[in-house]
Amino acid sequence: MYPRIIFDGEKLIQNYKNIENKLKDKKIDLALVTKVICADPNIIKIFEENGAKLFADARLDNILKMKKNGIKGKFMLLRIPMISELEKVIENVDYVLISELKTLKKLGEISSSKNKKIKVIYMIDLGDLREGVWYKTSLNELIRASKVKGITLEGIGTNLGCFGGILPDENNMKEIVLIKNKFEKNTGIKLNLISGGATANLPLVEKNKLPIEINNLRIGEAIFCGTDVTNNRKVPGAVQDAITLEAEIVEIKDKPSIPVGNIGLDAFGRKPTFEDKGIRKKCIIAVGEQDIDPKGLKPKDKSIQVLHSSSDHTILDITNCEKEYDIGDIISFEMSYSCTLKASTSEYVKKIYNKPNK
Ligand SMILES: *Cc1c(COP(=O)(O)O)cnc(C)c1O
């Protein structure tokens, strides 16, 4: 049945070990970020068997899914929680990222009533403009956070590269260390965990430029996709085809490269643009925007060009292909992070799990 994604357990573990070794050398703990594959327990089990102990996800539902399926380890909630989910957070999560005192106080109240302490990582915004207290005024808020009853302020963290595309660098990483030091000096409380970021921090690790105070990174993309979209690179030593997509050809026809008639907007309200290359050989594969991000589809046959998708169809230009494709043939793709996320999420895409060899 197609479309389907194929998880290559051997390659996933190869990527995991690659990152784990890079971090182990620097005494940085690895939180495996599971959201891009919707924390699929069939896959997470493979990581667990290969030594993963800390699992991080943005969605509480994904954490619950892992726990229900017997994954053992510690769990970190990445998306700052909704007040309405705090009860469940306390029952199921070991580390929680927080950026609001109001949420923290509520968390403390519920924790106390349940006699359960949860470890909090307070988030600092170092300039990317997603979650976190603005770095310049963070000290005051951190001090207030440390006084909230019922919780343990385990550390501080930051997230870069996600909204503003801001790259982690020596300056912003030094800034978080500065905040840690100021806080500790001011309060006498030690922050055990300094979570410096995600895949985009790896170049600093490789170049030995991440401050030693940073002892945790939360990594997803580098392990599942082998890429680092923020730094626009492939991660050294990681492979990009641990997860692949297969889709089936349902039509092959020679057609013009420019549509005929007055051009309005496409199915998603976008204005399509076209280059006149004359008559081209094109095929339709049975997969669409509901399942993939066409911009993130990378055909293994390099002479295929992905043209466009609507909800359920994707159109490919196969004019330059050496292979004679036929109706019913299967086309294979590597995928970007966003495409992997969509394909994992789509219930119309079958999942095939290939276990590691050992
Ligand atoms: C998604 C996410 C990560 C993981 O990012 P990658 O680029 O996939 O390594 C880390 N931290 C937070 C807060 C996230 O939401």
Tab-separated table of C-alpha atoms and ligand atoms in Angstrom:
chain	number	residue	atom	x	y	z
A	1	MET	CA	0.000	0.000	0.000
A	2	TYR	CA	1.218	3.466	-0.898
A	3	PRO	CA	2.110	6.151	-0.029
A	4	ARG	CA	4.323	4.892	2.751
A	5	ILE	CA	7.302	5.993	4.778
A	6	ILE	CA	10.047	3.578	5.555
A	7	PHE	CA	12.005	3.928	8.754
A	8	ASP	CA	15.479	2.429	8.498
A	9	GLY	CA	16.315	1.495	12.100
A	10	GLU	CA	19.962	0.856	11.278
A	11	LYS	CA	20.445	4.350	9.849
A	12	LEU	CA	18.455	6.018	12.615
A	13	ILE	CA	20.695	4.419	15.210
A	14	GLN	CA	23.773	5.372	13.193
A	15	ASN	CA	22.630	9.009	13.311
A	16	TYR	CA	21.769	8.756	16.988
A	17	LYS	CA	25.183	7.320	17.898
A	18	ASN	CA	26.893	9.977	15.823
A	19	ILE	CA	25.210	12.800	17.731
A	20	GLU	CA	25.452	11.036	21.079
A	21	ASN	CA	29.217	10.636	20.672
A	22	LYS	CA	29.680	14.273	19.681
A	23	LEU	CA	27.859	15.342	22.840
A	24	LYS	CA	29.328	12.724	25.172
A	25	ASP	CA	32.824	14.036	24.461
A	26	LYS	CA	31.703	17.416	25.772
A	27	LYS	CA	29.689	16.016	28.690
A	28	ILE	CA	26.442	17.273	27.200
A	29	ASP	CA	23.275	15.276	27.910
A	30	LEU	CA	21.146	14.431	24.916
A	31	ALA	CA	17.385	14.836	24.981
A	32	LEU	CA	16.035	12.926	21.981
A	33	VAL	CA	13.346	15.124	20.429
A	34	THR	CA	10.643	12.806	19.137
A	35	LYS	CA	8.026	15.157	17.679
A	36	VAL	CA	9.003	14.969	13.995
A	37	ILE	CA	7.916	11.313	13.905
A	38	CYS	CA	4.966	11.921	16.286
A	39	ALA	CA	6.885	9.914	18.925
A	40	ASP	CA	5.983	6.691	17.111
A	41	PRO	CA	6.636	4.048	19.789
A	42	ASN	CA	7.792	1.486	17.188
A	43	ILE	CA	10.728	3.784	16.461
A	44	ILE	CA	11.290	5.187	19.916
A	45	LYS	CA	11.685	1.634	21.234
A	46	ILE	CA	14.663	1.181	18.912
A	47	PHE	CA	16.340	4.253	20.397
A	48	GLU	CA	15.540	3.055	23.903
A	49	GLU	CA	17.207	-0.284	23.140
A	50	ASN	CA	20.238	1.645	21.977
A	51	GLY	CA	20.687	3.714	25.080
A	52	ALA	CA	18.351	6.715	24.808
A	53	LYS	CA	17.162	7.729	28.266
A	54	LEU	CA	15.655	11.184	27.924
A	55	PHE	CA	12.782	11.775	25.502
A	56	ALA	CA	11.534	15.264	24.685
A	57	ASP	CA	8.385	16.209	22.839
A	58	ALA	CA	6.377	19.367	22.275
A	59	ARG	CA	3.069	17.590	22.752
A	60	LEU	CA	1.878	15.961	25.918
A	61	ASP	CA	-0.150	13.491	23.818
A	62	ASN	CA	3.077	12.179	22.315
A	63	ILE	CA	4.613	11.711	25.758
A	64	LEU	CA	1.494	9.873	26.924
A	65	LYS	CA	1.698	7.660	23.827
A	66	MET	CA	5.310	6.712	24.587
A	67	LYS	CA	4.530	5.932	28.201
A	68	LYS	CA	1.448	3.905	27.340
A	69	ASN	CA	3.587	1.849	24.971
A	70	GLY	CA	6.102	1.010	27.638
A	71	ILE	CA	8.932	3.390	26.800
A	72	LYS	CA	11.012	3.794	29.948
A	73	GLY	CA	13.054	6.856	30.672
A	74	LYS	CA	12.659	10.473	31.550
A	75	PHE	CA	10.296	12.720	29.630
A	76	MET	CA	10.655	16.407	28.855
A	77	LEU	CA	7.778	18.591	27.659
A	78	LEU	CA	9.146	21.078	25.129
A	79	ARG	CA	6.189	23.310	24.402
A	80	ILE	CA	5.458	25.616	27.308
A	81	PRO	CA	2.356	24.039	28.820
A	82	MET	CA	-1.250	25.174	28.713
A	83	ILE	CA	-2.682	25.781	32.166
A	84	SER	CA	-5.459	23.372	31.209
A	85	GLU	CA	-2.988	20.481	30.845
A	86	LEU	CA	-0.894	21.058	33.976
A	87	GLU	CA	-2.543	18.289	35.947
A	88	LYS	CA	-1.535	15.707	33.336
A	89	VAL	CA	1.885	17.317	32.922
A	90	ILE	CA	2.656	16.802	36.590
A	91	GLU	CA	1.565	13.187	36.467
A	92	ASN	CA	3.512	12.259	33.356
A	93	VAL	CA	6.454	14.554	32.772
A	94	ASP	CA	9.859	14.795	34.492
A	95	TYR	CA	11.079	18.084	33.010
A	96	VAL	CA	8.934	20.946	31.819
A	97	LEU	CA	9.937	24.093	29.929
A	98	ILE	CA	8.218	27.173	31.367
A	99	SER	CA	8.198	30.872	30.517
A	100	GLU	CA	5.334	32.320	32.567
A	101	LEU	CA	5.244	32.898	36.324
A	102	LYS	CA	1.479	32.464	36.313
A	103	THR	CA	1.792	28.977	34.818
A	104	LEU	CA	4.637	28.184	37.185
A	105	LYS	CA	2.615	29.157	40.255
A	106	LYS	CA	-0.321	27.048	39.104
A	107	LEU	CA	2.109	24.183	38.466
A	108	GLY	CA	3.488	24.581	41.979
A	109	GLU	CA	0.013	24.576	43.525
A	110	ILE	CA	-1.077	21.415	41.742
A	111	SER	CA	2.285	19.736	42.411
A	112	SER	CA	1.990	20.457	46.123
A	113	SER	CA	-1.537	19.075	46.248
A	114	LYS	CA	-0.342	15.897	44.573
A	115	ASN	CA	2.849	15.762	46.584
A	116	LYS	CA	4.867	15.477	43.406
A	117	LYS	CA	7.786	17.698	42.455
A	118	ILE	CA	8.453	18.496	38.841
A	119	LYS	CA	11.702	19.836	37.416
A	120	VAL	CA	11.346	23.178	35.708
A	121	ILE	CA	13.568	24.649	33.046
A	122	TYR	CA	12.852	28.364	32.752
A	123	MET	CA	13.137	29.588	29.193
A	124	ILE	CA	15.161	32.635	28.177
A	125	ASP	CA	14.636	34.358	24.814
A	126	LEU	CA	18.096	35.274	23.532
A	127	GLY	CA	16.743	37.015	20.450
A	128	ASP	CA	14.849	34.485	18.314
A	129	LEU	CA	11.502	35.859	19.555
A	130	ARG	CA	9.766	32.583	20.262
A	131	GLU	CA	9.246	31.440	23.871
A	132	GLY	CA	11.080	32.738	26.908
A	133	VAL	CA	11.609	35.771	29.092
A	134	TRP	CA	13.584	38.483	27.273
A	135	TYR	CA	17.233	37.986	28.237
A	136	LYS	CA	17.871	41.567	29.286
A	137	THR	CA	15.197	41.460	31.970
A	138	SER	CA	15.362	37.749	32.786
A	139	LEU	CA	17.221	37.879	36.113
A	140	ASN	CA	14.362	39.437	38.026
A	141	GLU	CA	11.821	36.950	36.678
A	142	LEU	CA	14.160	34.015	37.357
A	143	ILE	CA	14.573	35.075	40.954
A	144	ARG	CA	10.810	35.233	41.335
A	145	ALA	CA	10.506	31.814	39.675
A	146	SER	CA	12.962	30.331	42.155
A	147	LYS	CA	10.690	31.382	45.023
A	148	VAL	CA	7.615	29.580	43.706
A	149	LYS	CA	6.619	26.745	46.031
A	150	GLY	CA	6.068	23.178	44.929
A	151	ILE	CA	8.499	23.066	42.021
A	152	THR	CA	12.219	22.569	41.551
A	153	LEU	CA	13.929	25.152	39.384
A	154	GLU	CA	16.300	22.701	37.748
A	155	GLY	CA	17.783	25.090	35.259
A	156	ILE	CA	17.383	27.466	32.378
A	157	GLY	CA	17.116	26.936	28.667
A	158	THR	CA	16.850	28.715	25.372
A	159	ASN	CA	15.566	28.052	21.922
A	160	LEU	CA	17.001	29.648	18.804
A	161	GLY	CA	16.576	29.196	15.084
A	162	CYS	CA	12.842	28.497	15.211
A	163	PHE	CA	10.926	31.732	14.720
A	164	GLY	CA	13.506	34.371	13.864
A	165	GLY	CA	15.970	31.897	12.393
A	166	ILE	CA	18.580	33.270	14.789
A	167	LEU	CA	21.730	31.134	14.799
A	168	PRO	CA	23.257	30.013	18.073
A	169	ASP	CA	26.665	31.665	18.324
A	170	GLU	CA	29.355	32.346	20.888
A	171	ASN	CA	27.713	35.626	21.907
A	172	ASN	CA	24.211	34.397	22.642
A	173	MET	CA	25.563	31.236	24.276
A	174	LYS	CA	27.795	33.331	26.531
A	175	GLU	CA	24.733	35.385	27.396
A	176	ILE	CA	22.876	32.418	28.876
A	177	VAL	CA	25.938	31.454	30.916
A	178	LEU	CA	26.115	35.034	32.170
A	179	ILE	CA	22.486	34.842	33.265
A	180	LYS	CA	23.148	31.538	35.040
A	181	ASN	CA	26.123	33.005	36.875
A	182	LYS	CA	24.292	36.167	37.896
A	183	PHE	CA	21.337	34.159	39.131
A	184	GLU	CA	23.485	31.772	41.169
A	185	LYS	CA	25.483	34.606	42.687
A	186	ASN	CA	22.344	36.524	43.569
A	187	THR	CA	20.373	33.664	45.099
A	188	GLY	CA	22.922	31.059	46.141
A	189	ILE	CA	20.806	28.515	44.271
A	190	LYS	CA	22.621	26.275	41.802
A	191	LEU	CA	21.116	25.676	38.379
A	192	ASN	CA	21.864	22.058	37.479
A	193	LEU	CA	20.722	22.030	33.909
A	194	ILE	CA	21.584	24.524	31.200
A	195	SER	CA	19.805	23.547	28.012
A	196	GLY	CA	21.459	25.484	25.214
A	197	GLY	CA	19.310	24.592	22.244
A	198	ALA	CA	18.802	22.104	19.458
A	199	THR	CA	20.251	20.796	16.193
A	200	ALA	CA	21.322	24.316	15.215
A	201	ASN	CA	23.808	24.300	18.130
A	202	LEU	CA	25.798	21.371	16.744
A	203	PRO	CA	28.264	23.482	14.712
A	204	LEU	CA	29.326	25.128	17.990
A	205	VAL	CA	29.819	21.701	19.554
A	206	GLU	CA	31.898	20.555	16.579
A	207	LYS	CA	34.062	23.679	16.703
A	208	ASN	CA	34.508	23.423	20.451
A	209	LYS	CA	32.801	26.754	20.938
A	210	LEU	CA	29.872	25.845	23.155
A	211	PRO	CA	30.526	27.082	26.716
A	212	ILE	CA	31.182	24.160	29.095
A	213	GLU	CA	28.363	25.334	31.361
A	214	ILE	CA	25.852	24.177	28.748
A	215	ASN	CA	25.172	20.558	29.675
A	216	ASN	CA	22.042	19.674	27.733
A	217	LEU	CA	20.892	19.862	24.114
A	218	ARG	CA	17.528	18.820	22.703
A	219	ILE	CA	18.092	17.191	19.330
A	220	GLY	CA	15.588	15.959	16.763
A	221	GLU	CA	16.311	17.046	13.210
A	222	ALA	CA	19.975	15.952	13.121
A	223	ILE	CA	19.018	12.434	14.197
A	224	PHE	CA	15.870	11.817	12.167
A	225	CYS	CA	16.719	13.813	9.021
A	226	GLY	CA	20.515	14.200	9.206
A	227	THR	CA	20.067	17.861	8.334
A	228	ASP	CA	20.299	21.244	10.055
A	229	VAL	CA	17.880	23.529	8.258
A	230	THR	CA	18.768	26.613	10.317
A	231	ASN	CA	22.422	26.406	9.328
A	232	ASN	CA	21.430	25.125	5.886
A	233	ARG	CA	23.712	22.092	6.039
A	234	LYS	CA	23.910	18.335	6.279
A	235	VAL	CA	25.121	17.221	9.689
A	236	PRO	CA	28.624	15.732	9.356
A	237	GLY	CA	28.562	11.976	9.911
A	238	ALA	CA	24.771	11.738	9.685
A	239	VAL	CA	22.777	10.279	6.781
A	240	GLN	CA	19.740	11.943	5.212
A	241	ASP	CA	17.868	8.819	4.127
A	242	ALA	CA	17.043	7.151	7.435
A	243	ILE	CA	13.392	7.968	6.703
A	244	THR	CA	12.150	7.811	3.122
A	245	LEU	CA	8.841	8.202	1.347
A	246	GLU	CA	7.472	6.029	-1.455
A	247	ALA	CA	4.552	7.060	-3.645
A	248	GLU	CA	2.888	5.456	-6.660
A	249	ILE	CA	2.490	6.868	-10.168
A	250	VAL	CA	-1.131	7.153	-11.269
A	251	GLU	CA	-0.759	9.150	-14.500
A	252	ILE	CA	1.987	9.836	-17.041
A	253	LYS	CA	1.341	12.281	-19.895
A	254	ASP	CA	3.096	14.742	-22.141
A	255	LYS	CA	1.743	18.203	-21.369
A	256	PRO	CA	2.724	21.843	-21.818
A	257	SER	CA	4.739	23.498	-19.033
A	258	ILE	CA	2.329	26.440	-18.877
A	259	PRO	CA	-1.388	25.956	-18.088
A	260	VAL	CA	-3.918	27.057	-20.670
A	261	GLY	CA	-6.427	29.759	-19.700
A	262	ASN	CA	-6.474	32.672	-17.263
A	263	ILE	CA	-4.390	31.931	-14.168
A	264	GLY	CA	-6.083	32.574	-10.807
A	265	LEU	CA	-4.956	31.049	-7.520
A	266	ASP	CA	-4.216	27.367	-6.895
A	267	ALA	CA	-6.067	25.024	-4.515
A	268	PHE	CA	-4.333	26.641	-1.518
A	269	GLY	CA	-4.797	30.253	-2.566
A	270	ARG	CA	-1.250	30.552	-3.910
A	271	LYS	CA	-0.357	32.157	-7.206
A	272	PRO	CA	1.464	29.510	-9.202
A	273	THR	CA	4.310	30.559	-11.484
A	274	PHE	CA	5.480	28.711	-14.567
A	275	GLU	CA	8.471	28.675	-16.851
A	276	ASP	CA	7.901	27.773	-20.483
A	277	LYS	CA	10.006	24.717	-21.262
A	278	GLY	CA	7.704	23.450	-24.008
A	279	ILE	CA	6.033	20.061	-23.827
A	280	ARG	CA	7.241	17.983	-20.863
A	281	LYS	CA	6.707	14.424	-19.725
A	282	LYS	CA	4.929	14.656	-16.395
A	283	CYS	CA	3.543	12.188	-13.920
A	284	ILE	CA	1.127	12.382	-11.023
A	285	ILE	CA	1.888	10.486	-7.823
A	286	ALA	CA	-0.843	9.695	-5.318
A	287	VAL	CA	0.292	11.839	-2.396
A	288	GLY	CA	-0.409	15.506	-1.678
A	289	GLU	CA	-0.260	18.457	0.654
A	290	GLN	CA	-2.280	16.542	3.215
A	291	ASP	CA	0.650	14.133	3.532
A	292	ILE	CA	3.773	15.975	2.459
A	293	ASP	CA	5.434	19.331	1.904
A	294	PRO	CA	6.270	19.325	-1.828
A	295	LYS	CA	9.184	21.722	-1.270
A	296	GLY	CA	10.709	19.166	1.090
A	297	LEU	CA	10.496	16.180	-1.263
A	298	LYS	CA	13.889	15.181	-2.609
A	299	PRO	CA	13.592	12.465	-5.270
A	300	LYS	CA	16.268	9.775	-5.107
A	301	ASP	CA	16.271	9.831	-8.904
A	302	LYS	CA	17.994	13.196	-9.251
A	303	SER	CA	16.602	13.807	-12.725
A	304	ILE	CA	13.066	14.075	-11.368
A	305	GLN	CA	11.789	17.574	-10.656
A	306	VAL	CA	8.952	18.111	-8.183
A	307	LEU	CA	6.606	20.696	-9.696
A	308	HIS	CA	3.650	21.223	-7.409
A	309	SER	CA	1.124	19.593	-5.108
A	310	SER	CA	-2.526	20.022	-4.309
A	311	SER	CA	-4.225	18.195	-1.426
A	312	ASP	CA	-3.969	14.711	-2.893
A	313	HIS	CA	-1.830	14.914	-6.044
A	314	THR	CA	1.810	15.732	-6.644
A	315	ILE	CA	3.079	16.467	-10.125
A	316	LEU	CA	6.600	15.535	-11.174
A	317	ASP	CA	8.531	16.389	-14.323
A	318	ILE	CA	10.196	13.177	-15.515
A	319	THR	CA	11.306	14.367	-18.972
A	320	ASN	CA	15.005	14.076	-18.149
A	321	CYS	CA	14.835	10.651	-16.508
A	322	GLU	CA	16.841	7.799	-17.955
A	323	LYS	CA	14.454	5.283	-16.437
A	324	GLU	CA	11.230	4.703	-18.367
A	325	TYR	CA	8.619	5.158	-15.661
A	326	ASP	CA	5.271	3.407	-16.001
A	327	ILE	CA	1.875	3.656	-14.301
A	328	GLY	CA	2.081	1.774	-10.989
A	329	ASP	CA	5.812	2.397	-10.550
A	330	ILE	CA	7.017	3.639	-7.184
A	331	ILE	CA	9.028	6.848	-6.732
A	332	SER	CA	11.303	7.204	-3.697
A	333	PHE	CA	12.133	10.408	-1.848
A	334	GLU	CA	14.274	11.725	0.947
A	335	MET	CA	12.411	14.318	2.992
A	336	SER	CA	13.056	17.613	4.741
A	337	TYR	CA	12.134	18.096	8.399
A	338	SER	CA	8.779	19.719	7.593
A	339	CYS	CA	7.958	17.016	5.063
A	340	THR	CA	8.876	14.237	7.524
A	341	LEU	CA	6.625	15.868	10.111
A	342	LYS	CA	3.668	15.963	7.730
A	343	ALA	CA	4.200	12.429	6.434
A	344	SER	CA	4.486	11.071	9.987
A	345	THR	CA	1.334	12.904	11.000
A	346	SER	CA	-0.775	11.859	8.010
A	347	GLU	CA	-2.858	8.805	8.726
A	348	TYR	CA	-3.019	8.201	4.963
A	349	VAL	CA	0.692	7.400	4.852
A	350	LYS	CA	1.549	3.818	5.880
A	351	LYS	CA	4.525	3.290	8.137
A	352	ILE	CA	7.070	0.538	7.566
A	353	TYR	CA	9.616	-0.203	10.269
A	354	ASN	CA	12.905	-1.863	9.413
A	355	LYS	CA	14.627	-2.941	12.589
A	356	PRO	CA	18.382	-2.557	13.027
A	357	ASN	CA	20.399	-5.647	12.060
A	358	LYS	CA	21.622	-6.805	15.436
B	1	LIG	C1	11.494	21.031	18.323
B	1	LIG	C2	12.270	21.525	19.460
B	1	LIG	C3	13.603	21.120	19.621
B	1	LIG	C4	14.310	20.212	18.647
B	1	LIG	O1	14.770	20.895	17.545
B	1	LIG	P1	15.604	20.178	16.374
B	1	LIG	O2	15.944	21.305	15.486
B	1	LIG	O3	14.681	19.191	15.739
B	1	LIG	O4	16.792	19.530	16.963
B	1	LIG	C5	14.282	21.580	20.728
B	1	LIG	N1	13.693	22.403	21.620
B	1	LIG	C6	12.423	22.811	21.503
B	1	LIG	C7	11.851	23.729	22.531
B	1	LIG	C8	11.665	22.396	20.414
B	1	LIG	O5	10.401	22.812	20.301
